[in-house]
Coordinates of C-alpha atoms and ligand atoms in Angstrom, one line a residue:
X1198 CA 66.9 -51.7 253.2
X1199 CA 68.9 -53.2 250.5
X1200 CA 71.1 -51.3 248.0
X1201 CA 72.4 -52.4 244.7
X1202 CA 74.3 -51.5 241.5
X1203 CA 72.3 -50.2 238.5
X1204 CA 73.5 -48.3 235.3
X1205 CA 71.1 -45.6 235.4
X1206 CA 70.2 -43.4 232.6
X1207 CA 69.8 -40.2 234.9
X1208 CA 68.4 -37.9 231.8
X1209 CA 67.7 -37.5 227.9
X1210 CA 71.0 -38.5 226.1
X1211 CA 72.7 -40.3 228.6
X1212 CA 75.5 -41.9 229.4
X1213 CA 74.2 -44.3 231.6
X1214 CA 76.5 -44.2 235.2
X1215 CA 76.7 -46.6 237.8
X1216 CA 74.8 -45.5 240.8
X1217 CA 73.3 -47.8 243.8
X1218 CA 69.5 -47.9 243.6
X1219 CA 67.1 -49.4 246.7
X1220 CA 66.0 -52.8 245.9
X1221 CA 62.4 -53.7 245.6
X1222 CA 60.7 -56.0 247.1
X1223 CA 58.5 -57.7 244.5
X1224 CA 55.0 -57.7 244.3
X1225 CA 52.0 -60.4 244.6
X1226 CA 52.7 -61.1 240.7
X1227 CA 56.5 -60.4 240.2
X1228 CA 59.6 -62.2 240.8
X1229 CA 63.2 -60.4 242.0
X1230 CA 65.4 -61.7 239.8
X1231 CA 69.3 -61.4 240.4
X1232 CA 71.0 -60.3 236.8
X1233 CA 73.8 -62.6 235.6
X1234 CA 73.8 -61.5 232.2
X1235 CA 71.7 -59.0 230.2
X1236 CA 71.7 -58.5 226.0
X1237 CA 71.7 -55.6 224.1
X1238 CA 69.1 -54.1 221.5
X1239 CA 69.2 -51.1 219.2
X1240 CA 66.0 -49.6 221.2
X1241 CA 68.7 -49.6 224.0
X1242 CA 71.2 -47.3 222.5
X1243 CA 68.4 -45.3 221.1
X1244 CA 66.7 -44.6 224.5
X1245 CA 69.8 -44.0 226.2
X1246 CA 70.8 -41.4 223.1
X1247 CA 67.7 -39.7 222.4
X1248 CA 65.0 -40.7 224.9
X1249 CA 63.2 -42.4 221.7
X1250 CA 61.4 -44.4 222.3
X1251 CA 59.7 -42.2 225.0
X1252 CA 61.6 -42.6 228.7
X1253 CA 58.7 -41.9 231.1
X1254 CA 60.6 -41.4 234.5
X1255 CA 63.9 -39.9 234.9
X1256 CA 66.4 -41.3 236.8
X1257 CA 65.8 -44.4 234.2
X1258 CA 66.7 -48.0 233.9
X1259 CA 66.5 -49.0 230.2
X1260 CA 67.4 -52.6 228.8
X1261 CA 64.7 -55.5 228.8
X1262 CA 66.7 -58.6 228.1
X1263 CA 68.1 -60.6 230.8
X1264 CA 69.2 -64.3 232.4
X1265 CA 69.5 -64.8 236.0
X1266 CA 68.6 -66.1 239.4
X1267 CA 65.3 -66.0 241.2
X1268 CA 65.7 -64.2 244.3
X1269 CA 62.1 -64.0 245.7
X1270 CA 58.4 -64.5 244.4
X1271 CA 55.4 -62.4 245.6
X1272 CA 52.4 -64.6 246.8
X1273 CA 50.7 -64.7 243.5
X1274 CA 53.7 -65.5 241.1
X1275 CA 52.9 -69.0 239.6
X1276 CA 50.9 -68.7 236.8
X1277 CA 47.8 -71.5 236.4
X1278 CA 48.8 -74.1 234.2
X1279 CA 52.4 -74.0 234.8
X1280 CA 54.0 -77.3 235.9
X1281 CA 56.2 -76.2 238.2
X1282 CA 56.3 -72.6 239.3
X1283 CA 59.4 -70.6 239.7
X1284 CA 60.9 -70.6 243.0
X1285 CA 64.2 -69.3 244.7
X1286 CA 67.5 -70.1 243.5
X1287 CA 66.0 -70.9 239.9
X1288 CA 67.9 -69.9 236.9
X1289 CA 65.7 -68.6 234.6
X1290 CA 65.4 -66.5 231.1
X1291 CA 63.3 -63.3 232.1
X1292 CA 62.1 -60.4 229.9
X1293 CA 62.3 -57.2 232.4
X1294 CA 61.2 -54.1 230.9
X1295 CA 60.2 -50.7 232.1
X1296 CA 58.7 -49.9 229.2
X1297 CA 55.4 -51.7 230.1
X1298 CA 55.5 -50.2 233.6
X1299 CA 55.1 -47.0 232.9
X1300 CA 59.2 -46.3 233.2
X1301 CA 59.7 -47.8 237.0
X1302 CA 63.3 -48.1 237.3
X1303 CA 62.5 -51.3 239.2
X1304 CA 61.8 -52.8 235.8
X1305 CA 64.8 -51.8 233.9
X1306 CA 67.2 -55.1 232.8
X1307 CA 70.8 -53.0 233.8
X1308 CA 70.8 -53.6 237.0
X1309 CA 72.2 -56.2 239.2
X1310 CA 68.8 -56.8 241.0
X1311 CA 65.1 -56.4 238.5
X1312 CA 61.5 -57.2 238.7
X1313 CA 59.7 -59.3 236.0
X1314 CA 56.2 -60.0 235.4
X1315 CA 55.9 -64.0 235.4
X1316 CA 54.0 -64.0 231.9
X1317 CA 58.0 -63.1 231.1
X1318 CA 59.5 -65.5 233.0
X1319 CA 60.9 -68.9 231.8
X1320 CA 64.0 -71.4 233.5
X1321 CA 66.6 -71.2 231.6
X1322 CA 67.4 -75.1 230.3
X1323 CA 70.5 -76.6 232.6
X1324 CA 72.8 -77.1 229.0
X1325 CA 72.6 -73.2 228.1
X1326 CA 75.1 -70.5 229.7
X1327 CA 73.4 -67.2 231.2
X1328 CA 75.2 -65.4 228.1
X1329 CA 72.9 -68.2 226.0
X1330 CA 69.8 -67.5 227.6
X1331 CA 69.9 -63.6 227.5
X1332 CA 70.0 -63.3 224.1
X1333 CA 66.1 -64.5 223.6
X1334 CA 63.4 -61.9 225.3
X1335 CA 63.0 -58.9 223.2
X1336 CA 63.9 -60.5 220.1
X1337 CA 61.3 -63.1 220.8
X1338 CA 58.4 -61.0 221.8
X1339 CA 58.8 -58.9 218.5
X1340 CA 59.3 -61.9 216.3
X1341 CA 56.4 -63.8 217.5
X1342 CA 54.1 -60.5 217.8
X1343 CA 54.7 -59.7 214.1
X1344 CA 52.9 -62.7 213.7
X1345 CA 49.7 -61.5 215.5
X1346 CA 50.1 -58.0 213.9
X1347 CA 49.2 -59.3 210.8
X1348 CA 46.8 -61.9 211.9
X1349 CA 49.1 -65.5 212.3
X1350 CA 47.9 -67.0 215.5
X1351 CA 50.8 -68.6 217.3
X1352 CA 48.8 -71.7 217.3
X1353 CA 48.5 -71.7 213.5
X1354 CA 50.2 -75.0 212.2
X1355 CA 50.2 -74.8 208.2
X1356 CA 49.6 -78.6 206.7
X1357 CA 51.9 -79.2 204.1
X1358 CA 49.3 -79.2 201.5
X1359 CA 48.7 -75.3 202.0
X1360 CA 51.9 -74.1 200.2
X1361 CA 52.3 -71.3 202.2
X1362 CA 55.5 -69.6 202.2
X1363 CA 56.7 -66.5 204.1
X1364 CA 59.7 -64.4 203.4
X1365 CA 62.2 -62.6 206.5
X1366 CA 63.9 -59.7 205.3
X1367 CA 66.7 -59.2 207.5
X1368 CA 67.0 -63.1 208.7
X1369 CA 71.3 -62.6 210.7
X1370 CA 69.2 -60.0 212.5
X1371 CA 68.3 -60.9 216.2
X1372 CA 64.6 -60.6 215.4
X1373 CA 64.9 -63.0 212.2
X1374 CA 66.8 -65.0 213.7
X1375 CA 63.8 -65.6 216.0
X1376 CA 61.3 -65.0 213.3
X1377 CA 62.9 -67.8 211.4
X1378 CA 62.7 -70.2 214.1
X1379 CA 59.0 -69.5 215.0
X1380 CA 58.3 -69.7 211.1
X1381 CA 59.3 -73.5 211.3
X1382 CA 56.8 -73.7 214.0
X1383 CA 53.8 -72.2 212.8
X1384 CA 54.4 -74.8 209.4
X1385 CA 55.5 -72.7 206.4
X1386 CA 55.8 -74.8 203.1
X1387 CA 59.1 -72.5 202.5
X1388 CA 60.5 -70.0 205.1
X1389 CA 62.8 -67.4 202.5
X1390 CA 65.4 -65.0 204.6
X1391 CA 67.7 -62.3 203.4
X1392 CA 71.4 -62.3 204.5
X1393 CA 74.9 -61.8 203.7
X1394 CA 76.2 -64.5 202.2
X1395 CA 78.7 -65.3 205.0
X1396 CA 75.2 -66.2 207.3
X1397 CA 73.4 -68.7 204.5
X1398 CA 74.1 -71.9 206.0
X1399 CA 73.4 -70.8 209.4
X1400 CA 70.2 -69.7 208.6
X1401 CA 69.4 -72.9 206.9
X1402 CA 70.3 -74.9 210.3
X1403 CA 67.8 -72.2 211.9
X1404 CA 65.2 -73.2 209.4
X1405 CA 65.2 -71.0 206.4
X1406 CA 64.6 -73.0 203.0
X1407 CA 66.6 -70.9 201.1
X1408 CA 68.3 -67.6 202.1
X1409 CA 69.2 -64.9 199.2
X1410 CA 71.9 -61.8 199.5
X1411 CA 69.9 -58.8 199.7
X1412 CA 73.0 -56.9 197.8
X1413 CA 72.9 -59.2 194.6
X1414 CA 71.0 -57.1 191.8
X1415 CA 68.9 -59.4 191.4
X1416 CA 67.9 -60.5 194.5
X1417 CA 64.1 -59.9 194.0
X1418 CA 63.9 -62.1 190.5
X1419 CA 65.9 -64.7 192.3
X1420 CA 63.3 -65.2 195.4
X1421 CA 60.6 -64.7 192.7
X1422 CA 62.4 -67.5 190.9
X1423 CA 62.4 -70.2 193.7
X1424 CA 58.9 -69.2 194.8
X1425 CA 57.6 -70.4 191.2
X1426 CA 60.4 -73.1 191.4
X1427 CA 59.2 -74.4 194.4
X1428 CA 55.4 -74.1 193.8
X1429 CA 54.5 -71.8 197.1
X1430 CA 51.7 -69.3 197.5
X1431 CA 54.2 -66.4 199.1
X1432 CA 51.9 -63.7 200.4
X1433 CA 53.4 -63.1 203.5
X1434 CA 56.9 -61.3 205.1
X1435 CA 58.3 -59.5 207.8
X1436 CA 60.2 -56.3 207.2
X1437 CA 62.7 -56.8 210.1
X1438 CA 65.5 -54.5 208.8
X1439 CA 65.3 -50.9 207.9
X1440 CA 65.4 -50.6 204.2
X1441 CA 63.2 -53.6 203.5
X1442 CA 60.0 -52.6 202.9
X1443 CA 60.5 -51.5 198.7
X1444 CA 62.3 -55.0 197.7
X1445 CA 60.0 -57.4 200.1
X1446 CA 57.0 -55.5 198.2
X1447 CA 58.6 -55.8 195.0
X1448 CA 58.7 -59.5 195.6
X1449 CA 55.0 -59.7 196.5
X1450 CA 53.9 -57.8 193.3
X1451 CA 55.2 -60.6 191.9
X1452 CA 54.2 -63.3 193.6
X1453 CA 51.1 -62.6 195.3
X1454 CA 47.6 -64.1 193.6
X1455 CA 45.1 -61.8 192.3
X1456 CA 42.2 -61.0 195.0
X1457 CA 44.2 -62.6 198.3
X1458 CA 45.4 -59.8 200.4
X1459 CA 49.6 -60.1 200.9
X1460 CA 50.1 -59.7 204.8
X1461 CA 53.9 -57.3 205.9
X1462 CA 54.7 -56.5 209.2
X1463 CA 57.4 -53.9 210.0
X1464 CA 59.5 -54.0 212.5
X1465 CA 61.4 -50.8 212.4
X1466 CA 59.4 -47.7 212.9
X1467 CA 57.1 -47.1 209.4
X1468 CA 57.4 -43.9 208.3
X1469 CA 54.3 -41.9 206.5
X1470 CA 55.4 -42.0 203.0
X1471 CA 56.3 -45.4 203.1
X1472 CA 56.0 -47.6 199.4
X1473 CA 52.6 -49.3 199.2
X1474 CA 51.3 -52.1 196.8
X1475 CA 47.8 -52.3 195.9
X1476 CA 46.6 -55.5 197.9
X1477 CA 48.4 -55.6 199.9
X1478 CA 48.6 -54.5 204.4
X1479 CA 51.5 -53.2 206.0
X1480 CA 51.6 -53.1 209.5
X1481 CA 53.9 -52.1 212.1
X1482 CA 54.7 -54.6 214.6
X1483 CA 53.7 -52.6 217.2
X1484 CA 53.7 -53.4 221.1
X1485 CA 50.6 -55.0 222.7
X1486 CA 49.8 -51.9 225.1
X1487 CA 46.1 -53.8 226.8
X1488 CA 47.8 -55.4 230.0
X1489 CA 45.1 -58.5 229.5
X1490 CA 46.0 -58.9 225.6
X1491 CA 49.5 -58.7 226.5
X1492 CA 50.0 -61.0 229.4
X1493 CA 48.3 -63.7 227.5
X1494 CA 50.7 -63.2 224.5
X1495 CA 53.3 -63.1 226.5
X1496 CA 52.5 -66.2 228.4
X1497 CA 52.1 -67.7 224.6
X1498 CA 55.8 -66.2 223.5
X1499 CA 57.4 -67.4 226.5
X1500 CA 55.9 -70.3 227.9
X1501 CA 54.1 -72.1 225.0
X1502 CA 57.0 -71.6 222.3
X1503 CA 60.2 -70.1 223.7
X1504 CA 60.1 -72.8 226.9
X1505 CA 58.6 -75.9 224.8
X1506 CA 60.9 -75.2 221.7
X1507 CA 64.2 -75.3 223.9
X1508 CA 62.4 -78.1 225.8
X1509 CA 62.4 -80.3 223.0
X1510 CA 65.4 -78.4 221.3
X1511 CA 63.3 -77.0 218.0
X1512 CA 64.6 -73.8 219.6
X1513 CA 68.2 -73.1 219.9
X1514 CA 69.9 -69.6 220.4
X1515 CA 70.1 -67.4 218.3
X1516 CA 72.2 -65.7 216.9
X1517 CA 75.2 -66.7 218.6
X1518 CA 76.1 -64.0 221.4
X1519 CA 78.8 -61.9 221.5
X1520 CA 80.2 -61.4 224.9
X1521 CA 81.7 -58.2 226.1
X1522 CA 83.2 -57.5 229.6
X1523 CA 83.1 -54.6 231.7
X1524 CA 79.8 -55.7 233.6
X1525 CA 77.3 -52.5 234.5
X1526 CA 80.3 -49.9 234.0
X1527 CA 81.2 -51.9 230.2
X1528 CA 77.4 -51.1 229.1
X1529 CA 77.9 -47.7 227.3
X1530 CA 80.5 -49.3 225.2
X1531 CA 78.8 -52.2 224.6
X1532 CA 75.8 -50.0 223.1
X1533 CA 78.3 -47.6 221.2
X1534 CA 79.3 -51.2 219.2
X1535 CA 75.7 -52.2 219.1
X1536 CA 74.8 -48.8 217.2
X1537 CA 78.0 -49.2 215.1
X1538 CA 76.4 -52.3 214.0
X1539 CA 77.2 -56.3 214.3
X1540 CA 76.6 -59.1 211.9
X1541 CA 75.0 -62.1 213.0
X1542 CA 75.3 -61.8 216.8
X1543 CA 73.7 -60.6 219.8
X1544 CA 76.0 -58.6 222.2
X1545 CA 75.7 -59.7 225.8
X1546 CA 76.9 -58.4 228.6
X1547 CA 77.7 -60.6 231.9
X1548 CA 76.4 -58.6 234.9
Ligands
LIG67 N1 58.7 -53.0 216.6 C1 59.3 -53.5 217.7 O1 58.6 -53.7 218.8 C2 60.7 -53.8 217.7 C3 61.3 -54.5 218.7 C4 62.7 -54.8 218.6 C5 63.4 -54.4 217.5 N2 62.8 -53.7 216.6 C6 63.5 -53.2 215.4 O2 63.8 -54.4 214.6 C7 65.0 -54.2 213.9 C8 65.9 -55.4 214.0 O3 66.4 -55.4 215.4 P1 67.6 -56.5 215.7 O4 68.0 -56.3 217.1 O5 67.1 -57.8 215.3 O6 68.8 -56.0 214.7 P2 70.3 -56.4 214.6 O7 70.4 -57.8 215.1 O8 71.1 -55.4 215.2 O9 70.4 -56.4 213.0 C9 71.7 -56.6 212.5 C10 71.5 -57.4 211.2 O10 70.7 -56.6 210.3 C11 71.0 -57.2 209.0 N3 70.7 -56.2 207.9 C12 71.0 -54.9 207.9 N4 70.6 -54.3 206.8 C13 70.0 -55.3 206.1 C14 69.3 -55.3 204.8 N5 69.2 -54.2 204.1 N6 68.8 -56.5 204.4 C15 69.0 -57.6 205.1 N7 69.6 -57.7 206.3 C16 70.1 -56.5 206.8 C17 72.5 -57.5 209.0 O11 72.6 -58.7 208.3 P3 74.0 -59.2 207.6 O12 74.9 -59.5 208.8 O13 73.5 -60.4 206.9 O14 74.5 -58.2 206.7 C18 72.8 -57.7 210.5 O15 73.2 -59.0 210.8 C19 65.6 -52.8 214.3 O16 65.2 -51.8 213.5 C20 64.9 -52.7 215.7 O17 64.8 -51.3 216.1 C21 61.5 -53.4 216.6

């Protein structure tokens, strides 16, 4: 029997502490995957502080984000229509969660040895670090599924002609970061993002069009303003930041055409009494929770857009990580910054 190091969450409100843990061997469809670096994101430091969201299983491994080293494959682990499957000693990009498997530690990202589901599993490219390559799963699973959640196939491709613009609220975050990126992809006329000054121009190498500072007073009339400037039909955003649901929907009162239905998905929790505009759906960018729905959309996240865009290098990392050390033990520090908040990086942690 094998042993290894985990930081395990061994009840509600935490700290996590490093413990050894019995590694798994993996199933038909699973990979082992040996950790070399793992990123952090605010569900992290809120599961670890307050069991939110829900943490099935106690003793727990939390985190979902990680880069590493193929260890094994079960007998059924290459996925039809992949090129070349996975196979031991490949460095790969994985997203390894428990939150999908009913809270098995054996899932959890913080921990030197984790099972992933291939649907999740990508090589990482030979010119990106494993500190590169961790920063990607989470935040590209909820950026591209907040496409879905309002009804944006991934394979939608808008022809110039269409004018369709979308607007990020929240684009230094990790998530619009990512949801800038995949915005380029799916065609957008103009792709508008929200960001401290200090983040404009990096945005705009992401992909953005124009990025305004959500703390100017007139931030709404001045994306209003370049929508009309720019001739765009803008009917469509993602809420990615708490805080942005009143001025994104003050924007689409504005902007949005009489008798289309605006589209806004929400990526931090939606409470109750949230603002509403008359035309217009809000939706929370919730998890895909049927395993057949989900594998296939994951498959679509991962393989067709996260491994073709850095393929062709449409897709770069983003944003740039921060690396802290410390390795397992360093991780309740490294979420105590995280929850303190960062600015246009993703903090990673080398395993
Ligand atoms: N629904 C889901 O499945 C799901 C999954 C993952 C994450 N989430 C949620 O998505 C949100 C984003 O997560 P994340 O990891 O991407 O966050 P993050 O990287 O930690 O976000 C930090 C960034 O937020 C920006 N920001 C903060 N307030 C802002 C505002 N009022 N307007 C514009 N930008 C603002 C800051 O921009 P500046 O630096 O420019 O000031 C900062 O760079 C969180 O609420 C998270 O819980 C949901």
């Amino acid at each position: 029997m094998s042993m290894h190091r985990a930081a395990v969450l061994p009840q509600k409100g935490g700290p996590l502490s490093v413990q050894e843990r019995v590694t798994p061997e993996p199933g038909p469809n699973e990979l082992l995957i040996e950790v070399m670096a793992v990123a952090l994101n605010p569900v992290d430091h809120h599961q670890r502080d307050f069991g939110l969201p829900p943490v099935p299983v106690y003793p727990a491994v939390i985190g979902s984000d990680v880069s590493g080293i193929v260890v094994k494959t079960g007998s059924n682990a290459s996925l039809p229509g992949t090129t070349k499957p996975l196979v031991a000693g490949d460095r790969v990009i994985a997203f390894a969660s428990s939150f999908y498997q009913s809270g098995s530690p054996d899932y959890g990202a913080f921990q030197k040895y984790v099972l992933a589901q291939p649907e999740g599993v990508i090589p990482l490219p030979a010119g990106l670090s494993f500190e590169e390559g961790a920063v990607f799963p989470l935040a590209v699973l909820t950026a591209l599924t907040a496409w879905t959640t309002i009804g944006i196939p991934l394979n939608t491709r808008y022809a110039p002609e269409d004018r369709q613009a979308v607007l990020i609220w929240g684009g230094a975050s990790s998530v619009g970061t990512l949801a800038i990126q995949s915005a380029r992809t799916l065609g957008f006329t103009r792709v508008y993002a929200t960001a401290s000054p200090k983040h404009h121009e990096y945005l705009k190498r992401l992909g953005a069009h124009a990025v305004f500072d959500y703390k100017a007073v007139d931030v709404v009339k001045q994306i209003v303003d370049e929508c009309q400037k720019d001739g765009v039909k803008l009917e469509t955003a993602h809420c990615v930041v708490n805080g942005s649901l009143q001025p994104t929907l003050d924007v689409l009162k504005e902007t949005k055409r009489h008798g289309v239905v605006a589209k806004v998905a929400h990526s931090p929790l939606l409470p109750p009494d949230h603002p509403n505009l008359d035309g217009t759906e809000i939706k929370f960018n919730y998890p895909i929770m049927d395993p057949t729905e989900r594998d296939k959309h994951m498959y679509e996240c991962f393989h067709d857009w996260l491994q073709d865009g850095l393929q062709s290098g449409s897709v770069v990392p983003s944003p740039s990580p921060q690396i802290e050390g410390g390795g397992l033990e360093g991780l309740n520090l490294a979420l105590d910054k995280l929850r303190a908040g960062v600015s246009g990086t993703k903090i990673v942690v080398p395993i």
